[in-house]
Short mmCIF file of C-alpha atoms and ligand atoms in Angstrom, two decimals:
data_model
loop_
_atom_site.label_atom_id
_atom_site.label_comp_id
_atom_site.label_asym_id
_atom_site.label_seq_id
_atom_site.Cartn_x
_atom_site.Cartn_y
_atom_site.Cartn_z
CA UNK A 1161 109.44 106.92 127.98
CA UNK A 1162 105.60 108.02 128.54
CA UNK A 1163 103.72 108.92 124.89
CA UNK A 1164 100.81 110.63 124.48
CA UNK A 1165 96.99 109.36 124.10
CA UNK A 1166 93.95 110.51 123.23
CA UNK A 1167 91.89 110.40 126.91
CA UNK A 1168 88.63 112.20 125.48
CA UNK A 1169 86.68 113.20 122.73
CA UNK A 1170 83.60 115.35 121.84
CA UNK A 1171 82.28 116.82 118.97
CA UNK A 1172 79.75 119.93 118.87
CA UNK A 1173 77.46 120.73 115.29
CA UNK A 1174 75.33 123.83 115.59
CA UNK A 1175 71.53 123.14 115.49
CA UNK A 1176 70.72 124.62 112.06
CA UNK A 1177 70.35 121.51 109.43
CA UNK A 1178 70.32 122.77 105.95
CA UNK A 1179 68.93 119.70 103.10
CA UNK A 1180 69.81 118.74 99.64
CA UNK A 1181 66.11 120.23 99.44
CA UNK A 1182 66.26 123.44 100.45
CA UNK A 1183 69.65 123.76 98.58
CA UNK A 1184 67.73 123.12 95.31
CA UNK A 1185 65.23 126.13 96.38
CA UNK A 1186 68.30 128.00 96.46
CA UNK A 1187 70.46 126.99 93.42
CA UNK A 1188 69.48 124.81 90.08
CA UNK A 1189 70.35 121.40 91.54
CA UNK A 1190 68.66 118.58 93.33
CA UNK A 1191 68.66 115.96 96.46
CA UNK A 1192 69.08 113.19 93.92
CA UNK A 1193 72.42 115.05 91.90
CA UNK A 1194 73.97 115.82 95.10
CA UNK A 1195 73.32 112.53 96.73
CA UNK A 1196 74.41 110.32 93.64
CA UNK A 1197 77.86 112.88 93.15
CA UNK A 1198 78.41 113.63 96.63
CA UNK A 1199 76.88 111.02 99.37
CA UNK A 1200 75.72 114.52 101.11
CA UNK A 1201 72.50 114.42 102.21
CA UNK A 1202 72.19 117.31 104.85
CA UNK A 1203 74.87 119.61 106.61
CA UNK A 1204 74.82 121.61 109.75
CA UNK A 1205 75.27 125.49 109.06
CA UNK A 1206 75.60 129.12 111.16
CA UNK A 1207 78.00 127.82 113.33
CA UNK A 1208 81.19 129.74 114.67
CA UNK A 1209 84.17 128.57 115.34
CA UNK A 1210 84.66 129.63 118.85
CA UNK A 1211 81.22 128.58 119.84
CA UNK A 1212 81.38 125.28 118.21
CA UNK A 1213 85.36 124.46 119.57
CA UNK A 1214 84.31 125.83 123.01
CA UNK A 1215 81.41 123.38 123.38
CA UNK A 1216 83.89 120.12 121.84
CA UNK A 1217 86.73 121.54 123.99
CA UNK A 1218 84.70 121.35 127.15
CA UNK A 1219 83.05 117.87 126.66
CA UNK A 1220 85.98 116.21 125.73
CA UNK A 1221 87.89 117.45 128.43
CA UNK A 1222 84.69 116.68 131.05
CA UNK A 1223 85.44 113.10 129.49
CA UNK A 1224 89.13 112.99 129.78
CA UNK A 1225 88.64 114.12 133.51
CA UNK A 1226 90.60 116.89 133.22
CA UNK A 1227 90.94 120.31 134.77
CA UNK A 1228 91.05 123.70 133.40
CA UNK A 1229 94.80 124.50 134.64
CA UNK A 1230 95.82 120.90 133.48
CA UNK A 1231 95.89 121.54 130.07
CA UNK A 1232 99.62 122.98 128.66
CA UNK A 1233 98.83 123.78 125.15
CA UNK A 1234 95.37 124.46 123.40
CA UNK A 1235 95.78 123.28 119.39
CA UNK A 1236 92.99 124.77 117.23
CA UNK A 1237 93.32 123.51 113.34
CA UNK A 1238 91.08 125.97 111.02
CA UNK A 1239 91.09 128.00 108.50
CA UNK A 1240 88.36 130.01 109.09
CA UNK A 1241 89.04 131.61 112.05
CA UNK A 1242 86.14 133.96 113.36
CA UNK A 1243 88.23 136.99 113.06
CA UNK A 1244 91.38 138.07 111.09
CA UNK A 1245 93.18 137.98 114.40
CA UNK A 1246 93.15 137.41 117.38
CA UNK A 1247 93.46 133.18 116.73
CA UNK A 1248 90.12 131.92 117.66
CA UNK A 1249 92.21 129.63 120.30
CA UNK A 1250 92.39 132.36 122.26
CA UNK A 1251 89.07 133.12 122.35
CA UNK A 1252 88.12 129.22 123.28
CA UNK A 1253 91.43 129.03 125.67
CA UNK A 1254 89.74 132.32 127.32
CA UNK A 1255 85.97 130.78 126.96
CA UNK A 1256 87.38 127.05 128.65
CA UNK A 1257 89.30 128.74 131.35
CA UNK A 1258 92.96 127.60 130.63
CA UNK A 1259 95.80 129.15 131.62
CA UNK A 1260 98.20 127.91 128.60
CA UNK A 1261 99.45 129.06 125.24
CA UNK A 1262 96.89 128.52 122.70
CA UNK A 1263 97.64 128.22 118.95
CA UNK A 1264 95.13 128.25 115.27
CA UNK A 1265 97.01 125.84 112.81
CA UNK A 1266 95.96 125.94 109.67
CA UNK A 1267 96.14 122.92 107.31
CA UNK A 1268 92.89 123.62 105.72
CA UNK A 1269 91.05 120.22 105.94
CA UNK A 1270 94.04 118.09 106.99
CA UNK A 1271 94.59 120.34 109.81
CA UNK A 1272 93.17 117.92 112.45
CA UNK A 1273 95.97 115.31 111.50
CA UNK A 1274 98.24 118.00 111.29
CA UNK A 1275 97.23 119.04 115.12
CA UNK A 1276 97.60 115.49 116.17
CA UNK A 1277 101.14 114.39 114.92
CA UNK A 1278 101.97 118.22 116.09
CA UNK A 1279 100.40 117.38 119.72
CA UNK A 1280 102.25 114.22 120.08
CA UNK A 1281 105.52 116.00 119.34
CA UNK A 1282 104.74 118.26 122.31
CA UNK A 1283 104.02 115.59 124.36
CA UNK A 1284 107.16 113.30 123.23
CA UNK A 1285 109.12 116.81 124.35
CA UNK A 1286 107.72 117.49 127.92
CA UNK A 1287 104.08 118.43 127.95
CA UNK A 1288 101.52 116.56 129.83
CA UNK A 1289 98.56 117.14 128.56
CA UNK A 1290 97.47 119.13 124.87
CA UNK A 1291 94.22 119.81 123.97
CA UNK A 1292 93.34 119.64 120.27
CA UNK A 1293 90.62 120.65 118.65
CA UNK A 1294 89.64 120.69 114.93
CA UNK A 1295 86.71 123.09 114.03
CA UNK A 1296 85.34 124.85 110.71
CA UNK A 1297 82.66 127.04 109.66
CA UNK A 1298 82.44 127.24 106.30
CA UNK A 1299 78.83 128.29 105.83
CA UNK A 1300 80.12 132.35 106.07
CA UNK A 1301 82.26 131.99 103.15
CA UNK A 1302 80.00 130.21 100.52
CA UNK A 1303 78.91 132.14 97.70
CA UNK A 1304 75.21 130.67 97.21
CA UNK A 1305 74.78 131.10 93.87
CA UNK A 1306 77.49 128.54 93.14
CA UNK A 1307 76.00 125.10 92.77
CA UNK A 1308 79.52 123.73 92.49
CA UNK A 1309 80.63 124.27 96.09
CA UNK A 1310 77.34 125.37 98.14
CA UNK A 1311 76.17 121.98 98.29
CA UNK A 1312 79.34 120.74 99.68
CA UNK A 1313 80.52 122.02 102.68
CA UNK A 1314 78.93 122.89 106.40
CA UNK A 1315 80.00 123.65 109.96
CA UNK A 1316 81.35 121.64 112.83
CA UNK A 1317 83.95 120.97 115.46
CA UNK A 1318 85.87 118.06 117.37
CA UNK A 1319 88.14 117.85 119.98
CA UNK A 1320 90.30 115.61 121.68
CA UNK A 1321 92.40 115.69 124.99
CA UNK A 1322 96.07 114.40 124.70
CA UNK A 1323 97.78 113.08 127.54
CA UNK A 1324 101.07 111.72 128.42
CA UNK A 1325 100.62 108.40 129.89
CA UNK A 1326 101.15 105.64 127.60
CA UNK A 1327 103.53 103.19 127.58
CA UNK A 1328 103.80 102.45 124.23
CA UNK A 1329 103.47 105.19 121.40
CA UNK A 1330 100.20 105.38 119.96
CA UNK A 1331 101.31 107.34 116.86
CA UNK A 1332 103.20 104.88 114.86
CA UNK A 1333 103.31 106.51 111.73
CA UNK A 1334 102.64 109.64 110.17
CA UNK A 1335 102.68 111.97 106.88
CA UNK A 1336 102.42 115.64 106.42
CA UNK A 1337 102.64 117.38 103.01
CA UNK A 1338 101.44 120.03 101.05
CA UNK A 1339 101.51 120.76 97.28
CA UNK A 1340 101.58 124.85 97.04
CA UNK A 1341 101.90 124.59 93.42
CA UNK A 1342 97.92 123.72 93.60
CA UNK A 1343 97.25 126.88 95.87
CA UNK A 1344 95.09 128.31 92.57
CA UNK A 1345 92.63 125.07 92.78
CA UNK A 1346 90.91 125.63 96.24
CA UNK A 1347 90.46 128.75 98.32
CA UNK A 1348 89.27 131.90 99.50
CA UNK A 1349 90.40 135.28 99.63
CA UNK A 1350 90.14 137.62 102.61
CA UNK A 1351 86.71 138.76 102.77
CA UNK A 1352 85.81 136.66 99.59
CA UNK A 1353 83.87 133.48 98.99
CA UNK A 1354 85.34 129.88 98.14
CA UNK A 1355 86.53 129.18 94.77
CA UNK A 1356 87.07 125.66 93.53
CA UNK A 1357 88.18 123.43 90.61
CA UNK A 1358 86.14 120.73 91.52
CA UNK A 1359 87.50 118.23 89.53
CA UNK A 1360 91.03 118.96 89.74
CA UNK A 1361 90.46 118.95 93.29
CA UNK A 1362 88.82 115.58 92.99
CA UNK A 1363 91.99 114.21 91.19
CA UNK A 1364 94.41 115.29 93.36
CA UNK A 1365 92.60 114.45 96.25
CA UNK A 1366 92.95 110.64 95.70
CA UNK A 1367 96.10 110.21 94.80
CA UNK A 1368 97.28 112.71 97.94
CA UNK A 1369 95.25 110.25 100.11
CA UNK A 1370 96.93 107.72 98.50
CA UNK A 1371 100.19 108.76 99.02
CA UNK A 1372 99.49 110.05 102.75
CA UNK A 1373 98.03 106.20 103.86
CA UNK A 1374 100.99 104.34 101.94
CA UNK A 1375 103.78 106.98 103.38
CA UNK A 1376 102.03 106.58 107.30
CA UNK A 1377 101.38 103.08 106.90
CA UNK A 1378 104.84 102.69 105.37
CA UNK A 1379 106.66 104.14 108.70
CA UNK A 1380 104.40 101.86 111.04
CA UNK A 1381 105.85 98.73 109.27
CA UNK A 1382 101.78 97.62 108.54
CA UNK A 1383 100.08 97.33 105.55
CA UNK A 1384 96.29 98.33 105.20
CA UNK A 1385 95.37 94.78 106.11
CA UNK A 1386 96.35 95.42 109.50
CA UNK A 1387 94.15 98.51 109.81
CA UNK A 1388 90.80 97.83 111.56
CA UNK A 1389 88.96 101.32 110.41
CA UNK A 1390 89.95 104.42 108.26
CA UNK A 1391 88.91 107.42 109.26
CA UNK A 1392 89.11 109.38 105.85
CA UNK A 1393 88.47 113.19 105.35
CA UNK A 1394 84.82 113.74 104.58
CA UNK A 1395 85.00 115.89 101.01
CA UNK A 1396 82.84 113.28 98.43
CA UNK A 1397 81.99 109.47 99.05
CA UNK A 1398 83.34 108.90 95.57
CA UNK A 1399 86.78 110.48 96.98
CA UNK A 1400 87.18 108.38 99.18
CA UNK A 1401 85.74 105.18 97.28
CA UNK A 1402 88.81 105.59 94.78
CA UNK A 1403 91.06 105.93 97.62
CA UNK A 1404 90.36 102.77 98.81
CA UNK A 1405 90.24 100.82 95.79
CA UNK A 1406 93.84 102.20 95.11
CA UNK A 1407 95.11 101.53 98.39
CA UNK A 1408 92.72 97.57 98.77
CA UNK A 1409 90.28 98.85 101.22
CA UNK A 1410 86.74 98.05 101.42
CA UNK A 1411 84.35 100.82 102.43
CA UNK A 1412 83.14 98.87 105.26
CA UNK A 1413 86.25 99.84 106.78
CA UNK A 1414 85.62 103.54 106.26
CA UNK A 1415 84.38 105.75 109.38
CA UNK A 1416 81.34 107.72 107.24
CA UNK A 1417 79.49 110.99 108.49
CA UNK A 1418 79.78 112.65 105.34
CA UNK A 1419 76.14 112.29 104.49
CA UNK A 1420 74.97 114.42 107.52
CA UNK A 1421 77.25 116.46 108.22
CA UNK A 1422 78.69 117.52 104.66
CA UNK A 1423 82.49 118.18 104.03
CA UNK A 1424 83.27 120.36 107.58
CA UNK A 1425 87.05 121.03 107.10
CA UNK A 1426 89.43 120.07 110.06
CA UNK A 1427 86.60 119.07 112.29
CA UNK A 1428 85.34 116.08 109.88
CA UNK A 1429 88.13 113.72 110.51
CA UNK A 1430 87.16 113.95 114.63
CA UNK A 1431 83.60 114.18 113.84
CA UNK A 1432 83.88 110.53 111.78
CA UNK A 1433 86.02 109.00 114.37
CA UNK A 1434 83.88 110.02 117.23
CA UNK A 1435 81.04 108.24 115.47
CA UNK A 1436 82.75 105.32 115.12
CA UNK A 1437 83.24 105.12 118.54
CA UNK A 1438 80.02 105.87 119.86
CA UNK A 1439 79.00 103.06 116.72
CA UNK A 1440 81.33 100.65 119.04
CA UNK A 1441 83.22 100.18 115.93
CA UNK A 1442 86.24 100.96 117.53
CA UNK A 1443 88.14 98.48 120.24
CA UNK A 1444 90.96 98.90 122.30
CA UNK A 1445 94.44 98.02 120.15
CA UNK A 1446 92.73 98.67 117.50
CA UNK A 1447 95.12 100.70 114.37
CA UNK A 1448 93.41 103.88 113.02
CA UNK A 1449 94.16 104.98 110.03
CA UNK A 1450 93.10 108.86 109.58
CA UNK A 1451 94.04 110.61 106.49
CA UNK A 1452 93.18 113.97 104.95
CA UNK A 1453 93.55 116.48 101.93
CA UNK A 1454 92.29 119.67 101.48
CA UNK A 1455 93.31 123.32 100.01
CA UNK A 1456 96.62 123.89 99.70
CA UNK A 1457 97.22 121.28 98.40
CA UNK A 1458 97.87 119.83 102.42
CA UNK A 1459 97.58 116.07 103.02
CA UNK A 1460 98.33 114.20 105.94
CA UNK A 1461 97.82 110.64 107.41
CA UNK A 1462 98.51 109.15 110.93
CA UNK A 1463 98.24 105.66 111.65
CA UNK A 1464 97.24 104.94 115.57
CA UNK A 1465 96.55 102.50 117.93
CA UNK A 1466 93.48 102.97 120.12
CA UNK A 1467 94.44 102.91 123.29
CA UNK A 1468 91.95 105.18 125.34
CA UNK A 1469 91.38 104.46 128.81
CA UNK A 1470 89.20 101.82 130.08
CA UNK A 1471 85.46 103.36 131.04
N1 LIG B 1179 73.81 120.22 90.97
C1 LIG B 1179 73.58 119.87 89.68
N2 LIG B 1179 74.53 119.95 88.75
C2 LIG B 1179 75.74 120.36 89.12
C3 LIG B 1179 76.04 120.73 90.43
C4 LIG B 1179 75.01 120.63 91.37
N3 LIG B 1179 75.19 120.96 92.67
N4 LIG B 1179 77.36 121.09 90.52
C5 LIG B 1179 77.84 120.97 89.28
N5 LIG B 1179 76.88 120.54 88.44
C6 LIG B 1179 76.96 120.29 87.00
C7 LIG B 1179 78.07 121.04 86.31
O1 LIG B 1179 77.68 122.37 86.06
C8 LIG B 1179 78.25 120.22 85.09
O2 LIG B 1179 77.25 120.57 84.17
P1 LIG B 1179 77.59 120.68 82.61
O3 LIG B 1179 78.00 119.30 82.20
O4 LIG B 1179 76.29 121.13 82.04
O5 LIG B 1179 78.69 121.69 82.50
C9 LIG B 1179 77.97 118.80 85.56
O6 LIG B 1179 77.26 118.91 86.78
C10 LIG B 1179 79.20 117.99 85.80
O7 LIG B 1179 80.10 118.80 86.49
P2 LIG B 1179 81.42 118.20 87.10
O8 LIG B 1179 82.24 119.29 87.73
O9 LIG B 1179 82.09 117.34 86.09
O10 LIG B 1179 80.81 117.27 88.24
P3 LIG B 1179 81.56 116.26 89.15
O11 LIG B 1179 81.04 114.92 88.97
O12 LIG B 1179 83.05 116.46 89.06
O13 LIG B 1179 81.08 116.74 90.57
C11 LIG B 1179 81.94 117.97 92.41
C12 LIG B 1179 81.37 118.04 91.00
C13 LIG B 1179 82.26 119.37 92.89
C14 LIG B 1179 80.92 117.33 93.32
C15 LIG B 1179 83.23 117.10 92.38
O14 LIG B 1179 84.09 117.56 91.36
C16 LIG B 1179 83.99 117.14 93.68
O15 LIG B 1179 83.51 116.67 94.70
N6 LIG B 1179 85.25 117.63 93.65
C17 LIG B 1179 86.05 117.70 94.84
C18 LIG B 1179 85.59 118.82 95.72
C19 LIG B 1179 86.17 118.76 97.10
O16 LIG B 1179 86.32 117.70 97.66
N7 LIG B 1179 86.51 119.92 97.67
C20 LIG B 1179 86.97 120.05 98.99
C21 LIG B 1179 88.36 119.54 99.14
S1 LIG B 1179 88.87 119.56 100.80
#
């Protein structure tokens, strides 16, 4: 039975940098503070998400080879769509020119794993070809005055094509979950600004990655000696460092943007894979392990095995 694999990939930041610098012109903190606590060093900002998915949608599918009317589904995770409704993939399915059902998931910042395992489901049931995308622009919603979040997130967007063509599965494990009883921790009301318990967040947020990497690893019958490169939500460096002492990883095996591009939401988890593979740190058969948390409480892990086309 054909499975699905990931054919292309692009990812699209909009051109406005904003530094640890300017940030401490703005709010009473510094490029040394948010560095040491953080690992961010600049984000990109004044992106939207229709823009910024339309531009990863088209490159990856320019990559992938693909037409317009060949894609059957259009996955955007975010959640901050540009308007209350319609879902902003509409707007990109409209902007790209396909001439499919197009969806916004949101899983807050484990939405692009969430999008993936969902894609391959799709594919396992009769679709040929899905395109996902993972995008966020969180710049709109940040209240500037508040030097516990405005420092951490930016904008950005990734996208991958799905197609069915592979042999062998290249999702071999996977977890989804989400903690609602932590709703109050993380988020943002309609037409309000992001609210955060940062170090509740923190805590939870290592033991959810935890738990998403043993569950997906657990159903792929590996262990995380088998895994060649995590690909690990981009929130805080010191996140993930705790992750990966709990689960015996060493950060060299950790796909890092973080420190340019700042925590973007759904689209970080593409955005760090895609630089791994334009690093050439990713090889064909290679296992993936991508795993996320974010507001909701959502988590989510996938373990994969690289299996991209030759080029
Ligand atoms: N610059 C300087 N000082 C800052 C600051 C900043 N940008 N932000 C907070 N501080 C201050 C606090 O006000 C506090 O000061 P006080 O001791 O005088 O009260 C001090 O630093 C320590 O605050 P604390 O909250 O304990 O810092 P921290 O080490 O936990 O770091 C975060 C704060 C937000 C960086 C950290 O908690 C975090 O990353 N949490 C997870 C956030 C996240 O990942 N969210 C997205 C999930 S998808």
């Amino acid at each position: 039975m054909p499975h699905g694999r990931i054919t292309g990939w692009a990812t699209h930041l909009p051109e406005k940098v904003l530094t640890n610098d300017e940030l401490a012109k703005i709010v009473d903190t510094s490029d040394e503070w948010i560095r040491e606590r953080t690992g961010i060093s600049t984000r990109h900002v004044d992106g939207t998400v229709t823009e910024m998915s339309t531009e990863a949608g088209r490159s990856a599918m320019a990559m992938a080879g693909v037409a317009a009317d060949d894609i059957d589904l259009l996955l955007l995770a975010s959640c901050t769509s540009d308007q209350q409704f319609p879902a902003s993939a509409s707007v990109v399915q409209h902007n790209l020119g396909l001439t499919c059902g197009a969806i916004d998931m949101n899983a807050a910042c484990s939405g692009f794993v969430y999008g993936l395992v969902t894609a391959m489901q799709y594919i396992d049931g009769g679709l040929d070809r899905v395109l996902l995308i993972g995008s966020d622009a969180l710049s709109p919603l940040i209240d500037w005055a508040d030097r516990g979040t405005c420092v951490l997130f930016g904008d950005g967007a990734g996208a991958v094509v799905i197609e069915r063509s592979a042999e062998e599965p290249s999702l071999l494990g996977w977890d989804l979950m989400s903690d609602g009883s932590a709703a109050g921790i993380l988020y943002c009301d309609h037409g309000g600004k992001i609210v955060m318990n940062g170090q509740e967040v923190f805590r939870r947020a290592v033991l959810a990655m935890e738990s998403a990497a043993r569950k997906a690893m657990e159903q792929a019958a590996v262990t995380s000696d088998d895994i060649a490169l995590v690909v690990p939500h981009q929130a805080n460096v010191r996140i993930i460092e705790a992750s990966f002492k709990r689960l015996g990883l060493t950060m060299d095996r950790a796909a890092m943007v973080l420190h340019r591009t700042g925590n973007t939401s759904a689209a970080s988890i593409p955005l760090a894979m895609v630089d791994a593979i334009d690093a050439g740190r990713i090889q064909q058969g290679d296992l993936l392990l991508l795993v996320g948390f974010g507001a909701g409480m959502s988590s989510a892990a996938a373990v994969i095995r690289w299996d991209a086309p030759a080029r």
